[in-house]
Amino acid sequence: QKEVEQDPGPLSVPEGAIVSLNCTYSNSAFQYFMWYRQYSRKGPELLMYTYSSGNKEDGRFTAQVDKSSKYISLFIRDSQPSDSATYLCAMSEIQGAQKLVFGQGTRLTINP
Amino acid sequence: DSGVTQTPKHLITATGQRVTLRCSPRSGDLSVYWYQQSLDQGLQFLIQYYNGEERAKGNILERFSAQQFPDLHSELNLSSLELGDSALYFCASSFSGVLTDTQYFGPGTRLTVL
């Protein structure tokens, strides 16, 4: 079983919909949680990061971490066609070096 | 554009061969990371360097090695290549290599082993 599980999709929604992307993890030592966006034929780019539990909002994006359930989410409000990409969750332990463990990525398409 | 450059963009080679992938970090960044992205394994951390020194190791095979040079560029050497090594290889860089530093990814090198 992988340390981080993420439904690969694909997920297809109409423009303007609220999108929910999720990851579960098994390592309780993970404390730092990130979401990356990867457009086709490009490298991943950091969208948001959250330390420990709680919510974080940045414009149309909201990241949630529930450490008790080992579950993290990314919500996209008022989704746009330009949000079409693969979204990867990533996480890391606090101690030691910066070793990120990534989910498989969810491919998202927003239809105009 | 992240500011991280990787060469070559594409590489096609045969099993048993050796290749070198090159990465130049963003200006001012001291830490370099290498990742492998494949369809079945997803994006996996291989190794991190900071200012020329190895800082962290992930799922890097013994056939693979890397180094960071005094000018901070890095090279990933892959030897005795197997079909399963076909993947996208990404380099990322960050300023200090600590946990809260943002990693900026390059465009990747697509390796095909025939």
PDB file of C-alpha atoms in Angstrom:
ATOM      1  CA  GLN A   1       0.000   0.000   0.000  1.00  0.00           C
ATOM      2  CA  LYS A   2       1.284   3.464  -0.894  1.00  0.00           C
ATOM      3  CA  GLU A   3       1.939   6.048   1.816  1.00  0.00           C
ATOM      4  CA  VAL A   4      -0.263   8.541  -0.041  1.00  0.00           C
ATOM      5  CA  GLU A   5      -3.353   7.536  -1.996  1.00  0.00           C
ATOM      6  CA  GLN A   6      -5.023   9.790  -4.533  1.00  0.00           C
ATOM      7  CA  ASP A   7      -7.763   8.933  -7.005  1.00  0.00           C
ATOM      8  CA  PRO A   8      -6.214   9.434 -10.450  1.00  0.00           C
ATOM      9  CA  GLY A   9      -9.572  10.321 -12.020  1.00  0.00           C
ATOM     10  CA  PRO A  10     -10.043  11.562 -14.630  1.00  0.00           C
ATOM     11  CA  LEU A  11     -12.510  14.081 -13.237  1.00  0.00           C
ATOM     12  CA  SER A  12     -14.572  16.187 -15.621  1.00  0.00           C
ATOM     13  CA  VAL A  13     -16.859  18.997 -14.418  1.00  0.00           C
ATOM     14  CA  PRO A  14     -18.647  21.968 -16.024  1.00  0.00           C
ATOM     15  CA  GLU A  15     -17.258  25.457 -15.723  1.00  0.00           C
ATOM     16  CA  GLY A  16     -18.315  27.180 -12.514  1.00  0.00           C
ATOM     17  CA  ALA A  17     -18.663  23.973 -10.512  1.00  0.00           C
ATOM     18  CA  ILE A  18     -17.037  23.388  -7.140  1.00  0.00           C
ATOM     19  CA  VAL A  19     -14.312  20.792  -7.402  1.00  0.00           C
ATOM     20  CA  SER A  20     -13.186  18.592  -4.529  1.00  0.00           C
ATOM     21  CA  LEU A  21      -9.879  16.753  -4.733  1.00  0.00           C
ATOM     22  CA  ASN A  22      -8.737  14.424  -1.976  1.00  0.00           C
ATOM     23  CA  CYS A  23      -5.826  12.397  -0.664  1.00  0.00           C
ATOM     24  CA  THR A  24      -5.490   9.937   2.165  1.00  0.00           C
ATOM     25  CA  TYR A  25      -2.258   8.971   3.836  1.00  0.00           C
ATOM     26  CA  SER A  26      -0.981   6.382   6.257  1.00  0.00           C
ATOM     27  CA  ASN A  27       2.088   8.015   7.837  1.00  0.00           C
ATOM     28  CA  SER A  28       0.997   9.853  10.988  1.00  0.00           C
ATOM     29  CA  ALA A  29       4.349  11.694  11.035  1.00  0.00           C
ATOM     30  CA  PHE A  30       3.338  13.804   8.033  1.00  0.00           C
ATOM     31  CA  GLN A  31       2.897  17.392   9.199  1.00  0.00           C
ATOM     32  CA  TYR A  32       3.358  19.496   6.083  1.00  0.00           C
ATOM     33  CA  PHE A  33       0.852  19.218   3.280  1.00  0.00           C
ATOM     34  CA  MET A  34       0.966  20.684  -0.192  1.00  0.00           C
ATOM     35  CA  TRP A  35      -0.996  20.788  -3.406  1.00  0.00           C
ATOM     36  CA  TYR A  36       0.772  21.062  -6.720  1.00  0.00           C
ATOM     37  CA  ARG A  37      -0.747  21.737 -10.127  1.00  0.00           C
ATOM     38  CA  GLN A  38       0.817  20.230 -13.223  1.00  0.00           C
ATOM     39  CA  TYR A  39      -0.189  21.296 -16.694  1.00  0.00           C
ATOM     40  CA  SER A  40       0.414  18.931 -19.574  1.00  0.00           C
ATOM     41  CA  ARG A  41       4.102  18.706 -20.530  1.00  0.00           C
ATOM     42  CA  LYS A  42       5.138  21.012 -17.671  1.00  0.00           C
ATOM     43  CA  GLY A  43       6.692  20.588 -14.268  1.00  0.00           C
ATOM     44  CA  PRO A  44       4.529  20.760 -11.126  1.00  0.00           C
ATOM     45  CA  GLU A  45       3.991  24.163  -9.531  1.00  0.00           C
ATOM     46  CA  LEU A  46       3.098  24.744  -5.894  1.00  0.00           C
ATOM     47  CA  LEU A  47      -0.495  25.890  -5.358  1.00  0.00           C
ATOM     48  CA  MET A  48      -0.873  25.842  -1.604  1.00  0.00           C
ATOM     49  CA  TYR A  49       0.695  24.465   1.531  1.00  0.00           C
ATOM     50  CA  THR A  50      -0.668  23.835   5.007  1.00  0.00           C
ATOM     51  CA  TYR A  51       1.149  23.017   8.187  1.00  0.00           C
ATOM     52  CA  SER A  52      -0.571  20.489  10.469  1.00  0.00           C
ATOM     53  CA  SER A  53      -4.390  20.545  10.656  1.00  0.00           C
ATOM     54  CA  GLY A  54      -6.877  23.172   9.601  1.00  0.00           C
ATOM     55  CA  ASN A  55      -7.989  25.155   6.601  1.00  0.00           C
ATOM     56  CA  LYS A  56      -6.222  27.598   4.355  1.00  0.00           C
ATOM     57  CA  GLU A  57      -7.832  29.760   1.703  1.00  0.00           C
ATOM     58  CA  ASP A  58      -6.219  31.480  -1.272  1.00  0.00           C
ATOM     59  CA  GLY A  59      -8.626  33.063  -3.707  1.00  0.00           C
ATOM     60  CA  ARG A  60     -10.772  30.336  -5.250  1.00  0.00           C
ATOM     61  CA  PHE A  61      -8.710  27.581  -3.622  1.00  0.00           C
ATOM     62  CA  THR A  62      -9.185  26.112  -0.137  1.00  0.00           C
ATOM     63  CA  ALA A  63      -6.981  23.441   1.376  1.00  0.00           C
ATOM     64  CA  GLN A  64      -8.173  21.353   4.307  1.00  0.00           C
ATOM     65  CA  VAL A  65      -6.248  18.941   6.486  1.00  0.00           C
ATOM     66  CA  ASP A  66      -7.860  16.473   8.868  1.00  0.00           C
ATOM     67  CA  LYS A  67      -5.012  14.726  10.643  1.00  0.00           C
ATOM     68  CA  SER A  68      -7.326  12.592  12.779  1.00  0.00           C
ATOM     69  CA  SER A  69      -8.675  10.986   9.604  1.00  0.00           C
ATOM     70  CA  LYS A  70      -5.381  11.271   7.682  1.00  0.00           C
ATOM     71  CA  TYR A  71      -7.280  13.034   4.919  1.00  0.00           C
ATOM     72  CA  ILE A  72      -6.552  16.196   2.983  1.00  0.00           C
ATOM     73  CA  SER A  73      -8.678  18.054   0.469  1.00  0.00           C
ATOM     74  CA  LEU A  74      -8.400  20.815  -2.081  1.00  0.00           C
ATOM     75  CA  PHE A  75     -11.531  22.708  -3.073  1.00  0.00           C
ATOM     76  CA  ILE A  76     -11.732  24.858  -6.184  1.00  0.00           C
ATOM     77  CA  ARG A  77     -14.630  27.292  -6.343  1.00  0.00           C
ATOM     78  CA  ASP A  78     -15.998  28.804  -9.552  1.00  0.00           C
ATOM     79  CA  SER A  79     -13.814  26.459 -11.588  1.00  0.00           C
ATOM     80  CA  GLN A  80     -12.434  27.765 -14.867  1.00  0.00           C
ATOM     81  CA  PRO A  81     -11.205  25.954 -18.008  1.00  0.00           C
ATOM     82  CA  SER A  82      -7.728  27.221 -17.126  1.00  0.00           C
ATOM     83  CA  ASP A  83      -7.899  25.055 -13.980  1.00  0.00           C
ATOM     84  CA  SER A  84      -7.757  21.959 -16.195  1.00  0.00           C
ATOM     85  CA  ALA A  85      -4.594  20.173 -15.095  1.00  0.00           C
ATOM     86  CA  THR A  86      -3.340  17.311 -12.954  1.00  0.00           C
ATOM     87  CA  TYR A  87      -3.422  18.081  -9.239  1.00  0.00           C
ATOM     88  CA  LEU A  88      -0.930  16.328  -6.983  1.00  0.00           C
ATOM     89  CA  CYS A  89      -1.008  16.258  -3.236  1.00  0.00           C
ATOM     90  CA  ALA A  90       2.339  16.050  -1.468  1.00  0.00           C
ATOM     91  CA  MET A  91       3.333  15.742   2.145  1.00  0.00           C
ATOM     92  CA  SER A  92       6.380  15.603   4.337  1.00  0.00           C
ATOM     93  CA  GLU A  93       7.510  14.889   7.861  1.00  0.00           C
ATOM     94  CA  ILE A  94       8.789  17.818   9.878  1.00  0.00           C
ATOM     95  CA  GLN A  95      11.927  16.113  11.106  1.00  0.00           C
ATOM     96  CA  GLY A  96      14.813  15.517   8.782  1.00  0.00           C
ATOM     97  CA  ALA A  97      15.278  16.667   5.243  1.00  0.00           C
ATOM     98  CA  GLN A  98      12.709  17.937   2.790  1.00  0.00           C
ATOM     99  CA  LYS A  99      11.522  14.636   1.351  1.00  0.00           C
ATOM    100  CA  LEU A 100       8.179  15.082  -0.325  1.00  0.00           C
ATOM    101  CA  VAL A 101       5.892  12.098  -0.859  1.00  0.00           C
ATOM    102  CA  PHE A 102       3.439  12.661  -3.689  1.00  0.00           C
ATOM    103  CA  GLY A 103       0.052  11.222  -4.498  1.00  0.00           C
ATOM    104  CA  GLN A 104      -0.572   9.774  -7.928  1.00  0.00           C
ATOM    105  CA  GLY A 105      -2.268  12.966  -9.129  1.00  0.00           C
ATOM    106  CA  THR A 106      -5.863  13.587 -10.241  1.00  0.00           C
ATOM    107  CA  ARG A 107      -6.429  14.690 -13.811  1.00  0.00           C
ATOM    108  CA  LEU A 108      -9.088  17.414 -13.853  1.00  0.00           C
ATOM    109  CA  THR A 109     -10.904  18.831 -16.877  1.00  0.00           C
ATOM    110  CA  ILE A 110     -13.178  21.865 -16.630  1.00  0.00           C
ATOM    111  CA  ASN A 111     -15.589  21.981 -19.555  1.00  0.00           C
ATOM    112  CA  PRO A 112     -16.687  25.418 -20.855  1.00  0.00           C
TER     113      PRO A 112
ATOM    114  CA  ASP B   1       8.648  29.746 -16.465  1.00  0.00           C
ATOM    115  CA  SER B   2      10.051  28.552 -13.115  1.00  0.00           C
ATOM    116  CA  GLY B   3      13.631  29.613 -13.855  1.00  0.00           C
ATOM    117  CA  VAL B   4      14.887  26.033 -13.539  1.00  0.00           C
ATOM    118  CA  THR B   5      16.366  24.679 -16.754  1.00  0.00           C
ATOM    119  CA  GLN B   6      16.856  21.057 -17.717  1.00  0.00           C
ATOM    120  CA  THR B   7      18.644  19.528 -20.675  1.00  0.00           C
ATOM    121  CA  PRO B   8      18.028  17.641 -22.794  1.00  0.00           C
ATOM    122  CA  LYS B   9      14.249  17.811 -23.230  1.00  0.00           C
ATOM    123  CA  HIS B  10      14.046  14.346 -24.705  1.00  0.00           C
ATOM    124  CA  LEU B  11      16.450  11.418 -24.626  1.00  0.00           C
ATOM    125  CA  ILE B  12      16.066   8.115 -26.417  1.00  0.00           C
ATOM    126  CA  THR B  13      18.557   5.378 -25.694  1.00  0.00           C
ATOM    127  CA  ALA B  14      18.928   1.625 -25.479  1.00  0.00           C
ATOM    128  CA  THR B  15      18.963  -0.782 -22.573  1.00  0.00           C
ATOM    129  CA  GLY B  16      22.331  -1.086 -20.885  1.00  0.00           C
ATOM    130  CA  GLN B  17      23.409   2.421 -21.820  1.00  0.00           C
ATOM    131  CA  ARG B  18      24.340   5.338 -19.580  1.00  0.00           C
ATOM    132  CA  VAL B  19      22.937   8.869 -19.783  1.00  0.00           C
ATOM    133  CA  THR B  20      23.459  12.166 -17.980  1.00  0.00           C
ATOM    134  CA  LEU B  21      20.680  14.639 -17.279  1.00  0.00           C
ATOM    135  CA  ARG B  22      21.565  18.217 -16.462  1.00  0.00           C
ATOM    136  CA  CYS B  23      19.824  20.806 -14.300  1.00  0.00           C
ATOM    137  CA  SER B  24      20.498  24.483 -13.629  1.00  0.00           C
ATOM    138  CA  PRO B  25      18.669  25.832 -10.569  1.00  0.00           C
ATOM    139  CA  ARG B  26      16.983  29.209 -10.295  1.00  0.00           C
ATOM    140  CA  SER B  27      19.381  32.052  -9.707  1.00  0.00           C
ATOM    141  CA  GLY B  28      20.156  32.235  -5.981  1.00  0.00           C
ATOM    142  CA  ASP B  29      18.819  28.777  -5.116  1.00  0.00           C
ATOM    143  CA  LEU B  30      21.279  26.543  -3.299  1.00  0.00           C
ATOM    144  CA  SER B  31      19.320  23.303  -3.143  1.00  0.00           C
ATOM    145  CA  VAL B  32      18.529  20.938  -6.002  1.00  0.00           C
ATOM    146  CA  TYR B  33      16.181  17.959  -6.023  1.00  0.00           C
ATOM    147  CA  TRP B  34      15.682  15.164  -8.521  1.00  0.00           C
ATOM    148  CA  TYR B  35      12.380  13.380  -9.077  1.00  0.00           C
ATOM    149  CA  GLN B  36      11.204  10.578 -11.330  1.00  0.00           C
ATOM    150  CA  GLN B  37       7.651  10.592 -12.686  1.00  0.00           C
ATOM    151  CA  SER B  38       6.233   7.462 -14.268  1.00  0.00           C
ATOM    152  CA  LEU B  39       2.685   6.335 -14.992  1.00  0.00           C
ATOM    153  CA  ASP B  40       2.717   3.496 -12.488  1.00  0.00           C
ATOM    154  CA  GLN B  41       4.778   5.033  -9.657  1.00  0.00           C
ATOM    155  CA  GLY B  42       3.782   8.676  -9.946  1.00  0.00           C
ATOM    156  CA  LEU B  43       6.223  11.391  -8.860  1.00  0.00           C
ATOM    157  CA  GLN B  44       8.968  10.008  -6.641  1.00  0.00           C
ATOM    158  CA  PHE B  45      11.712  11.869  -4.822  1.00  0.00           C
ATOM    159  CA  LEU B  46      15.177  10.604  -5.720  1.00  0.00           C
ATOM    160  CA  ILE B  47      17.789  12.812  -4.085  1.00  0.00           C
ATOM    161  CA  GLN B  48      18.480  16.310  -2.733  1.00  0.00           C
ATOM    162  CA  TYR B  49      21.661  18.372  -2.727  1.00  0.00           C
ATOM    163  CA  TYR B  50      22.420  21.555  -0.870  1.00  0.00           C
ATOM    164  CA  ASN B  51      25.371  23.690  -1.839  1.00  0.00           C
ATOM    165  CA  GLY B  52      27.259  20.719  -3.252  1.00  0.00           C
ATOM    166  CA  GLU B  53      26.509  18.275  -0.452  1.00  0.00           C
ATOM    167  CA  GLU B  54      24.008  15.438  -0.491  1.00  0.00           C
ATOM    168  CA  ARG B  55      21.250  16.224   1.997  1.00  0.00           C
ATOM    169  CA  ALA B  56      18.565  13.576   1.525  1.00  0.00           C
ATOM    170  CA  LYS B  57      18.069  10.371  -0.368  1.00  0.00           C
ATOM    171  CA  GLY B  58      14.804   8.870  -1.502  1.00  0.00           C
ATOM    172  CA  ASN B  59      14.011   5.948  -3.753  1.00  0.00           C
ATOM    173  CA  ILE B  60      17.132   6.258  -5.843  1.00  0.00           C
ATOM    174  CA  LEU B  61      18.486   3.078  -7.384  1.00  0.00           C
ATOM    175  CA  GLU B  62      22.153   2.159  -6.987  1.00  0.00           C
ATOM    176  CA  ARG B  63      22.502   2.435 -10.779  1.00  0.00           C
ATOM    177  CA  PHE B  64      21.657   6.129 -10.455  1.00  0.00           C
ATOM    178  CA  SER B  65      23.942   8.776  -9.052  1.00  0.00           C
ATOM    179  CA  ALA B  66      23.914  12.540  -8.862  1.00  0.00           C
ATOM    180  CA  GLN B  67      26.130  15.427  -7.948  1.00  0.00           C
ATOM    181  CA  GLN B  68      25.943  19.178  -7.535  1.00  0.00           C
ATOM    182  CA  PHE B  69      28.849  21.202  -8.817  1.00  0.00           C
ATOM    183  CA  PRO B  70      30.430  24.386  -7.362  1.00  0.00           C
ATOM    184  CA  ASP B  71      28.415  26.520  -9.799  1.00  0.00           C
ATOM    185  CA  LEU B  72      25.336  24.788  -8.288  1.00  0.00           C
ATOM    186  CA  HIS B  73      24.212  23.019 -11.424  1.00  0.00           C
ATOM    187  CA  SER B  74      23.459  19.351 -10.953  1.00  0.00           C
ATOM    188  CA  GLU B  75      23.705  16.201 -12.995  1.00  0.00           C
ATOM    189  CA  LEU B  76      21.819  12.935 -12.641  1.00  0.00           C
ATOM    190  CA  ASN B  77      23.625   9.923 -14.066  1.00  0.00           C
ATOM    191  CA  LEU B  78      21.622   6.842 -14.976  1.00  0.00           C
ATOM    192  CA  SER B  79      23.548   3.709 -15.908  1.00  0.00           C
ATOM    193  CA  SER B  80      22.799   0.142 -17.019  1.00  0.00           C
ATOM    194  CA  LEU B  81      19.465   1.449 -18.203  1.00  0.00           C
ATOM    195  CA  GLU B  82      16.417  -0.794 -18.171  1.00  0.00           C
ATOM    196  CA  LEU B  83      13.071  -0.459 -19.920  1.00  0.00           C
ATOM    197  CA  GLY B  84      11.491   0.453 -16.593  1.00  0.00           C
ATOM    198  CA  ASP B  85      13.697   3.525 -16.290  1.00  0.00           C
ATOM    199  CA  SER B  86      11.665   5.205 -19.024  1.00  0.00           C
ATOM    200  CA  ALA B  87      10.064   8.184 -17.293  1.00  0.00           C
ATOM    201  CA  LEU B  88      10.005  11.938 -16.904  1.00  0.00           C
ATOM    202  CA  TYR B  89      12.852  13.178 -14.737  1.00  0.00           C
ATOM    203  CA  PHE B  90      12.304  16.488 -13.008  1.00  0.00           C
ATOM    204  CA  CYS B  91      14.750  18.720 -11.287  1.00  0.00           C
ATOM    205  CA  ALA B  92      13.535  21.237  -8.720  1.00  0.00           C
ATOM    206  CA  SER B  93      15.345  23.928  -6.784  1.00  0.00           C
ATOM    207  CA  SER B  94      14.772  25.914  -3.631  1.00  0.00           C
ATOM    208  CA  PHE B  95      16.677  28.599  -1.799  1.00  0.00           C
ATOM    209  CA  SER B  96      17.752  26.846   1.385  1.00  0.00           C
ATOM    210  CA  GLY B  97      16.342  23.326   1.118  1.00  0.00           C
ATOM    211  CA  VAL B  98      14.380  23.476   4.358  1.00  0.00           C
ATOM    212  CA  LEU B  99      10.875  22.104   4.733  1.00  0.00           C
ATOM    213  CA  THR B 100       8.973  25.354   4.247  1.00  0.00           C
ATOM    214  CA  ASP B 101      10.927  26.359   1.166  1.00  0.00           C
ATOM    215  CA  THR B 102       8.985  26.272  -2.087  1.00  0.00           C
ATOM    216  CA  GLN B 103      10.416  23.896  -4.627  1.00  0.00           C
ATOM    217  CA  TYR B 104      10.373  25.197  -8.194  1.00  0.00           C
ATOM    218  CA  PHE B 105      10.269  22.495 -10.829  1.00  0.00           C
ATOM    219  CA  GLY B 106      11.935  22.498 -14.208  1.00  0.00           C
ATOM    220  CA  PRO B 107      10.209  21.347 -17.407  1.00  0.00           C
ATOM    221  CA  GLY B 108      11.624  17.831 -17.137  1.00  0.00           C
ATOM    222  CA  THR B 109      13.633  15.459 -19.315  1.00  0.00           C
ATOM    223  CA  ARG B 110      11.672  12.664 -20.962  1.00  0.00           C
ATOM    224  CA  LEU B 111      13.792   9.512 -21.068  1.00  0.00           C
ATOM    225  CA  THR B 112      12.808   6.642 -23.325  1.00  0.00           C
ATOM    226  CA  VAL B 113      14.736   3.393 -23.034  1.00  0.00           C
ATOM    227  CA  LEU B 114      14.230   1.023 -25.966  1.00  0.00           C
TER     228      LEU B 114
END
